[in-house]
Amino acid sequence: MEGASYQRFPKVKIRELKDDYCKFELRDTDASMANALRRVMIAEVPTIAIDLVEIEVNSSVLNDEFIAHRLGLIPLTSDRAMSMRFSRDCDACDGDGQCEFCSVEFHLRAKCINDQTLDVTSKDLYSSDHTVVPVDFSDSSSGFDNTEQRGIIIVKLRRGQELRLRAIARKGIGKDHAKWSPAATVTFMYEPEIHINEELMETLSLEEKTSWVESSPTKVFDIDPNTQQVVVVDPEAYTYDDEVIKKAEAMGKPGLVEIYAKEDSFIFTVESTGAIKASQLLLNAIEVLKQKLDAVRLSEDTVEADEQFVFHGRESFFLHSTVFDKY
Amino acid sequence: MESEGKSPVKYTHCELDMSFLLGLSCAIIPFANHDHARRVLYQSEKHSQQAIGFSTTNPNIRVDTNTHQLYYPQRPLFRTMLSDSLGKPGYPLGHNGIVPRPEYFNGQCAIVAVNVHLGYNQEDSLVMNRSSLERGMFRSEHIRSYKAEVDNKEALGKKPKYEDTVNFGKMQSKIGRVDSLDDDGFPFIGANLQSGDIVIGKCAESGVDHSIKLKHTERGMVQKVVLSANDDGKNFAVVSLRQVRMPCLGDKFSSMHGQKGVLGFLESQENFPFTIQGIVPDIVINPHAFPSRQTPGQLLEAALGKGIACGGSLRYATPFSTVSVDDITDQLHRAGFSRWGNERVYNGRTGEMIHSLVFMGPTCYQRLTHMSEDKVKFRNTGPVHPLTRQPVADRKRFGGIKFGEMERDCLIAHGAAANLHERLFTLSDSSQMHICRKCKNIANVIQRPVPGGRKIRGPYCRFCESVEDIVRVNVPYGAKLLCQELFSMGISLKFETEVF
Ligand SMILES: [Zn+2]
Ligand SMILES: [Zn+2]
């Protein structure tokens, strides 16, 4: 296992960072790394979500399963998730998932006693652990000063209706159920490299230039008001929709513009559900990816490396292809 | 005809909109005039009936035998003239200022991509995003009610015979489990009943069991128990069972353009192609569904829907007065999308850019009532028909699936004689009978006296009056039945036998 080293030194440049939003550049690596990062952020970064609901009283219009499903989808602050145990391999409780190392208990009690409709929201959920609480969107830095907002609505109660339940939240990953996915949006694009053929462009009249510039649905090009030259104003606005290339061909000027996707440069956009901060989501994803690579390396070291690897691959395939019918 | 044409014509009637020539279920189809008539009829006659929606606002006080409700019904993005026109005039404004309108649509807005997906959407099947389904898309609640009656003693006046009085109540039943029943014979609210359990316990004073049992495919949680009486002097009870169903393989879905399909694969979100904005499809349908079916209306719906979702102002998809294709493409262009609805996507598995553009847009999809859970058919051994001794056919009676002539032809063509023998004989109505080799008639098993005063039981030929040279042959019971029936009409079949 000698020979040329293919080691690269990827660089990350953060462009914009908010609690629930992050935009960054990833350079000097290839699509496999970028995509692995994306996939891990969506499906394998752990969070905490309600997994078991015991309903004591439910006289609301929604049935028990409906409420349990809605509870499961409420994002909970999950900074603890990385250090928490999966309840399936928790030693403290033999996997019944009720102990403090692998679960968090919630209580909800709501009863409507007057004629005003009562909104039961995520703020009515009382957690046994102050680090794991429903995500609060009202005071986020996004600038929404909505004092009316009372969290995520679970159900509405009319006079006399009551909801009383106990819920257990557990650690999990998005692969098992989408409720554990911390990512609202994770996407990337290849950084475009746009070359305008200036010579050919000069053969166009101003009118033709305008119609060509406007053929792009996004504002990638513009015309300099002074020199009347077509300039690239925002290469990243290009969505690789080929509209300008088709337009150039339709105008009888193929090769008017050449657009390449840089193979080693990606622009990521990450939006979090609020369970963990967008920046933490990225860091956790890298950590999970490292753990996965370690697992591959370990199995490679064993004597029957190949067999082992095949076995592991198969096993995990079966594990994840199981149809989960949780709420 | 004459020069009267200049004077104003007086009309007594006026067609308010071209789409009003259509009925309700047809006039709400977006771009119906762009679709083939056959497909429009599919939607307006069949799929609109079968679509699961939110058919009532008081499901909790109803006891229908079988109802379905969608968890999260949505109004489509587009509007049509008819869906706007119908409604109660003078209906007060809702509390949040939205004009209440009756709901005619039974579906959800899914992001639909027209693409192939690993071959899992061939032949009208479709691939769905499992993450979307886990988030609640196309989830539905199914309520089934079971009814039982007993005589009302007070109302009836006369006293029936003690032995015959039937009452609700729990008793140890031989036909099914009664664990979830209370003493009154009804299950408690929230009880989880499985197939084979007793739903309503009912028994006669004599001890005869009249309980109602769940069929082998039925199960659910008890939603409510209703006790009442009717005018015929009967007391009756209704037990409603609820079941929540997430879409699963084999469930049927349809767009509003007669494009039905069954779910072929549930794929995880991260494996789908994604756009630059990070959008992944909820449904992937096969491009082959379009050319022969001639339903460009669905593509127009998706393109218009995409423009509306991006805040476009063109919203109407009324049949015969739809906006032009140019207007739709312009709206998309203004919203920052490719004119024809195509988008550049990246392969979700590898992260590479996919060479071709993929058409994507929000489309109203309906979940139809045909679900695989209600249709699964399987058995190894089970009940047989008493006359033919062949397996019964009905699914409700745990029957089998018919292996018919066409299937038989297929196996013959393959030369798979052993397989055919097994299917049609060993696993069906295999039986044996006796043949006398001398006269080639059937020899019946009878009890006959033998010298010495004893009686023995065995095959005996009544033609030859002997027990010699009688052989046992394997025949399908159907064949045996046939020759017995013929024999009863005076026709005797002769059997040529050979040692095999
Ligand atoms: Zn534990
Ligand atoms: Zn004979």
mmCIF file of N, CA, C and O and ligand atoms in Angstrom, chain A residues 85-103 170, ligand 1:
data_model
loop_
_atom_site.group_PDB
_atom_site.id
_atom_site.type_symbol
_atom_site.label_atom_id
_atom_site.label_comp_id
_atom_site.label_asym_id
_atom_site.label_seq_id
_atom_site.Cartn_x
_atom_site.Cartn_y
_atom_site.Cartn_z
ATOM 1 N N ARG A 85 -26.088 8.357 24.562
ATOM 2 C CA ARG A 85 -26.055 6.991 24.037
ATOM 3 C C ARG A 85 -27.324 6.708 23.245
ATOM 4 O O ARG A 85 -28.387 7.235 23.575
ATOM 5 N N PHE A 86 -27.190 5.839 22.263
ATOM 6 C CA PHE A 86 -28.385 5.306 21.603
ATOM 7 C C PHE A 86 -29.044 4.366 22.599
ATOM 8 O O PHE A 86 -28.358 3.554 23.223
ATOM 9 N N SER A 87 -30.345 4.451 22.739
ATOM 10 C CA SER A 87 -30.964 3.609 23.768
ATOM 11 C C SER A 87 -30.850 2.133 23.422
ATOM 12 O O SER A 87 -30.916 1.285 24.294
ATOM 13 N N ARG A 88 -30.649 1.808 22.142
ATOM 14 C CA ARG A 88 -30.530 0.387 21.801
ATOM 15 C C ARG A 88 -29.217 -0.214 22.294
ATOM 16 O O ARG A 88 -29.148 -1.405 22.545
ATOM 17 N N ASP A 89 -28.162 0.614 22.458
ATOM 18 C CA ASP A 89 -26.967 0.051 23.074
ATOM 19 C C ASP A 89 -26.579 0.782 24.362
ATOM 20 O O ASP A 89 -25.427 1.106 24.584
ATOM 21 N N CYS A 90 -27.590 1.014 25.159
ATOM 22 C CA CYS A 90 -27.350 1.616 26.471
ATOM 23 C C CYS A 90 -27.233 0.494 27.496
ATOM 24 O O CYS A 90 -28.078 -0.389 27.561
ATOM 25 N N ASP A 91 -26.127 0.529 28.272
ATOM 26 C CA ASP A 91 -25.923 -0.536 29.264
ATOM 27 C C ASP A 91 -26.729 -0.263 30.523
ATOM 28 O O ASP A 91 -27.140 -1.182 31.218
ATOM 29 N N ALA A 92 -26.944 1.027 30.790
ATOM 30 C CA ALA A 92 -27.549 1.385 32.074
ATOM 31 C C ALA A 92 -28.977 0.884 32.200
ATOM 32 O O ALA A 92 -29.453 0.617 33.280
ATOM 33 N N CYS A 93 -29.655 0.774 31.080
ATOM 34 C CA CYS A 93 -31.064 0.373 31.186
ATOM 35 C C CYS A 93 -31.363 -0.861 30.340
ATOM 36 O O CYS A 93 -32.525 -1.154 30.076
ATOM 37 N N ASP A 94 -30.324 -1.556 29.916
ATOM 38 C CA ASP A 94 -30.500 -2.770 29.107
ATOM 39 C C ASP A 94 -31.367 -2.533 27.886
ATOM 40 O O ASP A 94 -32.123 -3.402 27.470
ATOM 41 N N GLY A 95 -31.266 -1.350 27.336
ATOM 42 C CA GLY A 95 -31.934 -1.097 26.066
ATOM 43 C C GLY A 95 -33.424 -0.839 26.137
ATOM 44 O O GLY A 95 -34.066 -0.773 25.105
ATOM 45 N N ASP A 96 -33.979 -0.647 27.326
ATOM 46 C CA ASP A 96 -35.407 -0.313 27.315
ATOM 47 C C ASP A 96 -35.612 1.185 27.124
ATOM 48 O O ASP A 96 -36.734 1.652 26.974
ATOM 49 N N GLY A 97 -34.488 1.929 27.088
ATOM 50 C CA GLY A 97 -34.540 3.328 26.678
ATOM 51 C C GLY A 97 -35.298 4.234 27.619
ATOM 52 O O GLY A 97 -36.020 5.111 27.187
ATOM 53 N N GLN A 98 -35.168 4.013 28.918
ATOM 54 C CA GLN A 98 -35.899 4.866 29.852
ATOM 55 C C GLN A 98 -34.958 5.525 30.861
ATOM 56 O O GLN A 98 -35.423 6.199 31.768
ATOM 57 N N CYS A 99 -33.649 5.317 30.738
ATOM 58 C CA CYS A 99 -32.762 5.845 31.765
ATOM 59 C C CYS A 99 -32.244 7.220 31.388
ATOM 60 O O CYS A 99 -32.415 7.682 30.268
ATOM 61 N N GLU A 100 -31.571 7.875 32.323
ATOM 62 C CA GLU A 100 -31.153 9.256 32.102
ATOM 63 C C GLU A 100 -30.010 9.372 31.093
ATOM 64 O O GLU A 100 -29.790 10.439 30.540
ATOM 65 N N PHE A 101 -29.291 8.257 30.847
ATOM 66 C CA PHE A 101 -28.167 8.336 29.907
ATOM 67 C C PHE A 101 -28.628 8.320 28.458
ATOM 68 O O PHE A 101 -27.916 8.734 27.576
ATOM 69 N N CYS A 102 -29.787 7.759 28.217
ATOM 70 C CA CYS A 102 -30.202 7.625 26.830
ATOM 71 C C CYS A 102 -31.575 8.210 26.549
ATOM 72 O O CYS A 102 -32.078 8.081 25.444
ATOM 73 N N SER A 103 -32.182 8.864 27.515
ATOM 74 C CA SER A 103 -33.512 9.409 27.213
ATOM 75 C C SER A 103 -33.791 10.658 28.039
ATOM 76 O O SER A 103 -33.118 10.917 29.044
ATOM 77 N N ARG A 170 -35.478 10.359 22.583
ATOM 78 C CA ARG A 170 -34.262 9.548 22.488
ATOM 79 C C ARG A 170 -33.375 10.074 21.391
ATOM 80 O O ARG A 170 -33.807 10.818 20.514
HETATM 81 ZN ZN ZN C 1 -30.503 3.815 28.878
#
